[in-house]
CSV table of C-alpha atoms in Angstrom, one decimal:
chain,number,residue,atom,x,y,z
A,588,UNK,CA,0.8,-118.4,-105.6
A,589,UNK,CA,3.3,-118.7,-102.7
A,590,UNK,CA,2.3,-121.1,-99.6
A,591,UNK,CA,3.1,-120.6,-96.3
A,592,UNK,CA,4.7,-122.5,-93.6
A,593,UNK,CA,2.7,-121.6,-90.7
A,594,UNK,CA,-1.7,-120.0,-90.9
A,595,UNK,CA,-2.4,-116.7,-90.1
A,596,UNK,CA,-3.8,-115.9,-86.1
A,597,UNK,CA,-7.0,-114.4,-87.6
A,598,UNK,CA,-9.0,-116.1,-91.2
A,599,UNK,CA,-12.4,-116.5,-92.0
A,600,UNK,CA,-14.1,-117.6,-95.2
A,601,UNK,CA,-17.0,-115.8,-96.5
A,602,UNK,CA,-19.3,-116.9,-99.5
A,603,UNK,CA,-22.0,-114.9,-101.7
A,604,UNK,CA,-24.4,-116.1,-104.0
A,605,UNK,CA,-26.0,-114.1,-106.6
A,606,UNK,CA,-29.3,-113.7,-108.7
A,607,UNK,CA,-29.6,-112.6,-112.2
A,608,UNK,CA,-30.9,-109.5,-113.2
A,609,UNK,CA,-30.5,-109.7,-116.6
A,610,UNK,CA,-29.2,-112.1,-119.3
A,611,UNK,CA,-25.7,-111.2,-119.4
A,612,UNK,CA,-23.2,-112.9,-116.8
A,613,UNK,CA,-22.1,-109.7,-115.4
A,614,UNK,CA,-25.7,-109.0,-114.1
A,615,UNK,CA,-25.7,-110.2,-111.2
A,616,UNK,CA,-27.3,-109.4,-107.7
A,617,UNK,CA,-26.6,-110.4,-104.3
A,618,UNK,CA,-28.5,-113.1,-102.5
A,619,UNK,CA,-26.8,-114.8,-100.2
A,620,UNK,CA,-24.1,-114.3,-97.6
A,621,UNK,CA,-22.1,-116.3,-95.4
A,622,UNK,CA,-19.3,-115.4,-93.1
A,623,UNK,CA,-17.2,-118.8,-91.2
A,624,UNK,CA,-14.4,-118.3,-88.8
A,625,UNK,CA,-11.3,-121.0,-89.0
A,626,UNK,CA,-12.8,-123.1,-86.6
A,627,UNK,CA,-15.6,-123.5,-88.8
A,628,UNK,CA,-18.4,-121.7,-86.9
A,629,UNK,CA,-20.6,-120.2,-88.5
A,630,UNK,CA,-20.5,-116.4,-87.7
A,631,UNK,CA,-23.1,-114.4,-89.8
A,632,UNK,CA,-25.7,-115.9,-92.7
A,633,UNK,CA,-28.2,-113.6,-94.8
A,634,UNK,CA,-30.2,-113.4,-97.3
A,635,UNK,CA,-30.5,-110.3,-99.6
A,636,UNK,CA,-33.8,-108.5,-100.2
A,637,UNK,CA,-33.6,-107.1,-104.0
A,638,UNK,CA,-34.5,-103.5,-104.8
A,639,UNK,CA,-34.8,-104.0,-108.4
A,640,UNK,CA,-36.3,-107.0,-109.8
A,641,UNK,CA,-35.0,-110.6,-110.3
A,642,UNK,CA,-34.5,-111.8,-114.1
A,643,UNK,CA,-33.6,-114.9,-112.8
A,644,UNK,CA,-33.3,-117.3,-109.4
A,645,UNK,CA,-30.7,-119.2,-111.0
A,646,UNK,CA,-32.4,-122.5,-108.8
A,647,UNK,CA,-30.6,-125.2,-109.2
A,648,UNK,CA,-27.6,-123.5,-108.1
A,649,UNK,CA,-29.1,-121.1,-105.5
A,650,UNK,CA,-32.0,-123.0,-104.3
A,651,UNK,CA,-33.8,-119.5,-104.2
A,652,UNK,CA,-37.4,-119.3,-105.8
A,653,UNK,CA,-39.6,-115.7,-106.0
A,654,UNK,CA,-40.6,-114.9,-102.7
A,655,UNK,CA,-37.4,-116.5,-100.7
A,656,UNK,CA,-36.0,-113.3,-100.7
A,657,UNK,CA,-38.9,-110.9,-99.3
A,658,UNK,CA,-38.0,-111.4,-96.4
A,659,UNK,CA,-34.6,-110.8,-96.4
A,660,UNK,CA,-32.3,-108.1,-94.9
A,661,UNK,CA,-31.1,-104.8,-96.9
A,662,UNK,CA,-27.8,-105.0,-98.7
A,663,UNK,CA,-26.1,-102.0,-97.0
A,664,UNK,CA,-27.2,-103.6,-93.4
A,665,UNK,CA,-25.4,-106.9,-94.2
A,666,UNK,CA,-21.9,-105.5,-95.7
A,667,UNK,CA,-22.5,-103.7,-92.5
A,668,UNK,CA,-22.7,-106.4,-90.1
A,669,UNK,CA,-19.8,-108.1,-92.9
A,670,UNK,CA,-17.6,-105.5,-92.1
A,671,UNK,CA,-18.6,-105.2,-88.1
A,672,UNK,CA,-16.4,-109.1,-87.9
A,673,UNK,CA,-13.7,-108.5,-89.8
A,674,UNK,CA,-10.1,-106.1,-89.0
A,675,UNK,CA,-7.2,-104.8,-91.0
A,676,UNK,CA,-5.1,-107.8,-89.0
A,677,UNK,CA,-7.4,-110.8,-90.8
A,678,UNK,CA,-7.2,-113.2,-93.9
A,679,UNK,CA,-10.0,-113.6,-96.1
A,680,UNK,CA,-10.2,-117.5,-97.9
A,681,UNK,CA,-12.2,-118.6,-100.7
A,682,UNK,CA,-12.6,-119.6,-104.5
A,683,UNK,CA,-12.8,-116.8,-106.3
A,684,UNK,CA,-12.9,-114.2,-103.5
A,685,UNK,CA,-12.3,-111.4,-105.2
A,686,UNK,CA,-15.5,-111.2,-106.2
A,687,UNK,CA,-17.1,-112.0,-102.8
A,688,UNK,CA,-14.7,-109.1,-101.8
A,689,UNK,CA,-16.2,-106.9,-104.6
A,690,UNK,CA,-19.8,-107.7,-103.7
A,691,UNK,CA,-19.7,-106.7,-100.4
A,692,UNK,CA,-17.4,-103.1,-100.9
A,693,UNK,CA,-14.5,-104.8,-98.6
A,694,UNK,CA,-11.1,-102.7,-98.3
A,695,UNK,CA,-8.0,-104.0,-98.1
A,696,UNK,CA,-5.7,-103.0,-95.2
A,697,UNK,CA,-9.2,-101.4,-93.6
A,698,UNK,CA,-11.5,-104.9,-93.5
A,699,UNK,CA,-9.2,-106.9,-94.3
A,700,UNK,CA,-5.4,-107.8,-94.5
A,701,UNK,CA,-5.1,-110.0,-97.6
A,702,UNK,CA,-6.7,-112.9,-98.8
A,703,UNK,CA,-5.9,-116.2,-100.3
A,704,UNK,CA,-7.8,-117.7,-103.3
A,705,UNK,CA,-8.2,-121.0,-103.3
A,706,UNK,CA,-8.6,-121.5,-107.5
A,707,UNK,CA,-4.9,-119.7,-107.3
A,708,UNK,CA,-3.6,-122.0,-104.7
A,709,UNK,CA,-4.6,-125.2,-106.4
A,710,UNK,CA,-3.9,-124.1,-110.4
A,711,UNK,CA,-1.5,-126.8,-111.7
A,712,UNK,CA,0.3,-127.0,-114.8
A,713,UNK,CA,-1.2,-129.3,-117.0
A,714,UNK,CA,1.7,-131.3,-119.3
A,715,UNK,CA,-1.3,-132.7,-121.6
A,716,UNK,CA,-2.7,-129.3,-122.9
A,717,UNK,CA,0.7,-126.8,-121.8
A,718,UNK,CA,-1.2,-124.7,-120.1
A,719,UNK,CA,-2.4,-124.3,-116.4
A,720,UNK,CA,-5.5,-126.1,-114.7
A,721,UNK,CA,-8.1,-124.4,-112.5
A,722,UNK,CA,-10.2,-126.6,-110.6
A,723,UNK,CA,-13.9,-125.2,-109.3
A,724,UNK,CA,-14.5,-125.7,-105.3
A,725,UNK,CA,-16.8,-128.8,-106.0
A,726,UNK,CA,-14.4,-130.5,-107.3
A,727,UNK,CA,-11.5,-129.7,-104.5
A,728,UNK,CA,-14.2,-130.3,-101.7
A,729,UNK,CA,-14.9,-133.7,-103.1
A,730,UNK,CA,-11.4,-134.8,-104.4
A,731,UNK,CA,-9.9,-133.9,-101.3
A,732,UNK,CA,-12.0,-133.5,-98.4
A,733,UNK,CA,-15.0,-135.8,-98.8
A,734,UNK,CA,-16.9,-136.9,-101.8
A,735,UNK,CA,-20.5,-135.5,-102.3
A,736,UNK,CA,-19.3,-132.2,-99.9
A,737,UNK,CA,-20.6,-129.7,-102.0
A,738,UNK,CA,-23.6,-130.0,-104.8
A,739,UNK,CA,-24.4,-128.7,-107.5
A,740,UNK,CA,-26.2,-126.5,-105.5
A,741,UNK,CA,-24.8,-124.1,-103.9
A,742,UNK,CA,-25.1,-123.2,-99.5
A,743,UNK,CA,-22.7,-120.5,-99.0
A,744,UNK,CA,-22.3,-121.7,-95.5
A,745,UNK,CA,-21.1,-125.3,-96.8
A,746,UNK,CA,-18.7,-123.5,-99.1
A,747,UNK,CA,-17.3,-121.4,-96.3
A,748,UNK,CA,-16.7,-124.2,-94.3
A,749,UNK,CA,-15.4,-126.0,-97.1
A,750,UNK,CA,-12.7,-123.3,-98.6
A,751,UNK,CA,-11.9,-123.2,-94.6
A,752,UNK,CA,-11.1,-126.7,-94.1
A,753,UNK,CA,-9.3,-126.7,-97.6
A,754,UNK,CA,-7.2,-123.7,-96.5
A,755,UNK,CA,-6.1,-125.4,-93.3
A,756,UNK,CA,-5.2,-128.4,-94.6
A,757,UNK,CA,-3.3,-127.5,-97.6
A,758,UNK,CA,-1.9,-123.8,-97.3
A,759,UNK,CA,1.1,-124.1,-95.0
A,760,UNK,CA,1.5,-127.8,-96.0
A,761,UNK,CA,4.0,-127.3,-100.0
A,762,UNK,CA,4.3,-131.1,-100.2
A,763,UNK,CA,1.0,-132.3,-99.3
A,764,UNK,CA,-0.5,-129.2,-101.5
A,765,UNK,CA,1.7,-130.5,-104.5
A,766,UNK,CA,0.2,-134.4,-104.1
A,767,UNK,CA,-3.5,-132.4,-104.0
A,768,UNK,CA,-2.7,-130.4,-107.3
A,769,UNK,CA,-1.7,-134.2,-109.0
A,770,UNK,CA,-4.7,-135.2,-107.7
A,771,UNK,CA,-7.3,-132.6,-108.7
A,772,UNK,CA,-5.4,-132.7,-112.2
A,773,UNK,CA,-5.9,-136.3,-112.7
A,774,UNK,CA,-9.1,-137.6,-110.7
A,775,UNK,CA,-11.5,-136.1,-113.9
A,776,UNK,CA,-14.2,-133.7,-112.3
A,777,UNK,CA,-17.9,-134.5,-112.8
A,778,UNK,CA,-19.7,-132.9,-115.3
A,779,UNK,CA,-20.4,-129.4,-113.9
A,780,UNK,CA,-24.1,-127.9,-114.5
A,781,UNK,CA,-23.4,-125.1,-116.4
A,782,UNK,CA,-21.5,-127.4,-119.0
A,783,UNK,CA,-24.5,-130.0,-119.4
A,784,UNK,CA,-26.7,-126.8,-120.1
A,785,UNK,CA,-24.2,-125.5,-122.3
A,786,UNK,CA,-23.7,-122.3,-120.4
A,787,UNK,CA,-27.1,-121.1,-120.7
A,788,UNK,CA,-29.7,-121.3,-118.0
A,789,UNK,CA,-33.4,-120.2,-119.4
A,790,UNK,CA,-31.6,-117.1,-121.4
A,791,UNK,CA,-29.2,-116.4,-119.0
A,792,UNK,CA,-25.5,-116.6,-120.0
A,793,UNK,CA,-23.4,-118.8,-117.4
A,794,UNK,CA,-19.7,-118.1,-119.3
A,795,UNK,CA,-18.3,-115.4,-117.2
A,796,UNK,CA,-14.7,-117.0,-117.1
A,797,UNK,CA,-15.1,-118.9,-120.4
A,798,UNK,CA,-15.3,-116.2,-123.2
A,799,UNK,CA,-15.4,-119.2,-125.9
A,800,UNK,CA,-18.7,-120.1,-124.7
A,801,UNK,CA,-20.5,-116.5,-123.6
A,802,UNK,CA,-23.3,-115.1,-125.9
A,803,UNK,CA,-24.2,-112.1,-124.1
A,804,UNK,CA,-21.0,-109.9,-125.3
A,805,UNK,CA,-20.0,-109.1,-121.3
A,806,UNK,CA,-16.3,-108.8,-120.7
């Protein structure tokens, strides 16, 4: 991915957090949302009431239990209100935002300019193996802004205002982002969750970018 040498006038981060509603990892519901502006305020934070039922909470990386989402707002008012902050002049940040992108039915050059990814902006070749490192956003938060920033469970507002701060620090910054990479690739994550459980949480499969390790047959 190319850097920059100066940040865009207009960026926010925003973060969702799914449910499972079934055993494969492509069966998935919205939960939570979380929109953060580049100054790190927090702009807009929902949760998702489900109109089909919950196979699983996912816990102990939502947080959510049954009930915690009764109360919560419908899925077409939130990428509603979603939409309502954004503008075909801002830049959408975060790991893996495609997907957040996806969930929420945003359109490029209509809600949104472009977007950065922050798993592309940190991939590093790794010499050892001779192929390319991605690094998950707990382990960039931690590495590089402060240790014990983001759990193993997940607040989509902490991991706006995480991809935000990586974002500012790093993305019109080459040499400094070239020192992080090094960094990342040789301060050795933690152990994440889904690895101790093996990629399988109560019958759920957890492999969605690891096909080596998926059991439900989902591309």
């Amino acid at each position: 991915m190319a850097v920059s040498t100066y940040l865009p006038e207009k960026y926010f981060s925003v973060d969702v957090e799914c449910v499972a509603t079934g055993r494969r990892h492509d069966e998935r519901s919205v939960a939570l949302v979380a929109v953060v502006d580049k100054d790190e305020n927090v702009l807009f934070k929902a949760k998702v009431k489900q109109d089909n039922p919950v196979f699983n909470y996912l816990t102990p990386l939502t947080g959510l239990r049954p009930g915690d989402l009764n109360d919560g707002e419908q899925l077409d008012d939130v990428i509603r209100k979603v939409k309502a902050l954004f503008g075909p002049d801002v830049v959408l940040v975060g790991q893996g935002i495609p997907s957040d992108i996806k969930w929420l039915k945003l359109e490029e050059k209509r809600d949104f300019e472009s977007s950065v990814d922050l798993g592309e902006l940190f991939k590093t070749y790794n010499p050892r193996y001779g192929n390319y490192s991605y690094f998950t956003l707990s382990h960039e938060a931690n590495t590089l802004i402060r240790s014990g920033m983001i759990a193993e469970q997940h607040d989509p507002v902490v991991d706006a205002i995480a991809s935000i701060q990586l974002f500012k620090k790093y993305y019109n910054n080459p040499a400094l982002l070239d020192e992080a990479k090094r960094t990342l690739l040789y301060n050795r994550p933690l152990t994440s969750w889904k690895k101790k459980i093996n990629y399988c949480y109560e019958g759920v499969c957890m492999a969605a970018y690891l096909p080596e390790k998926c059991f439900c047959g989902a591309p």
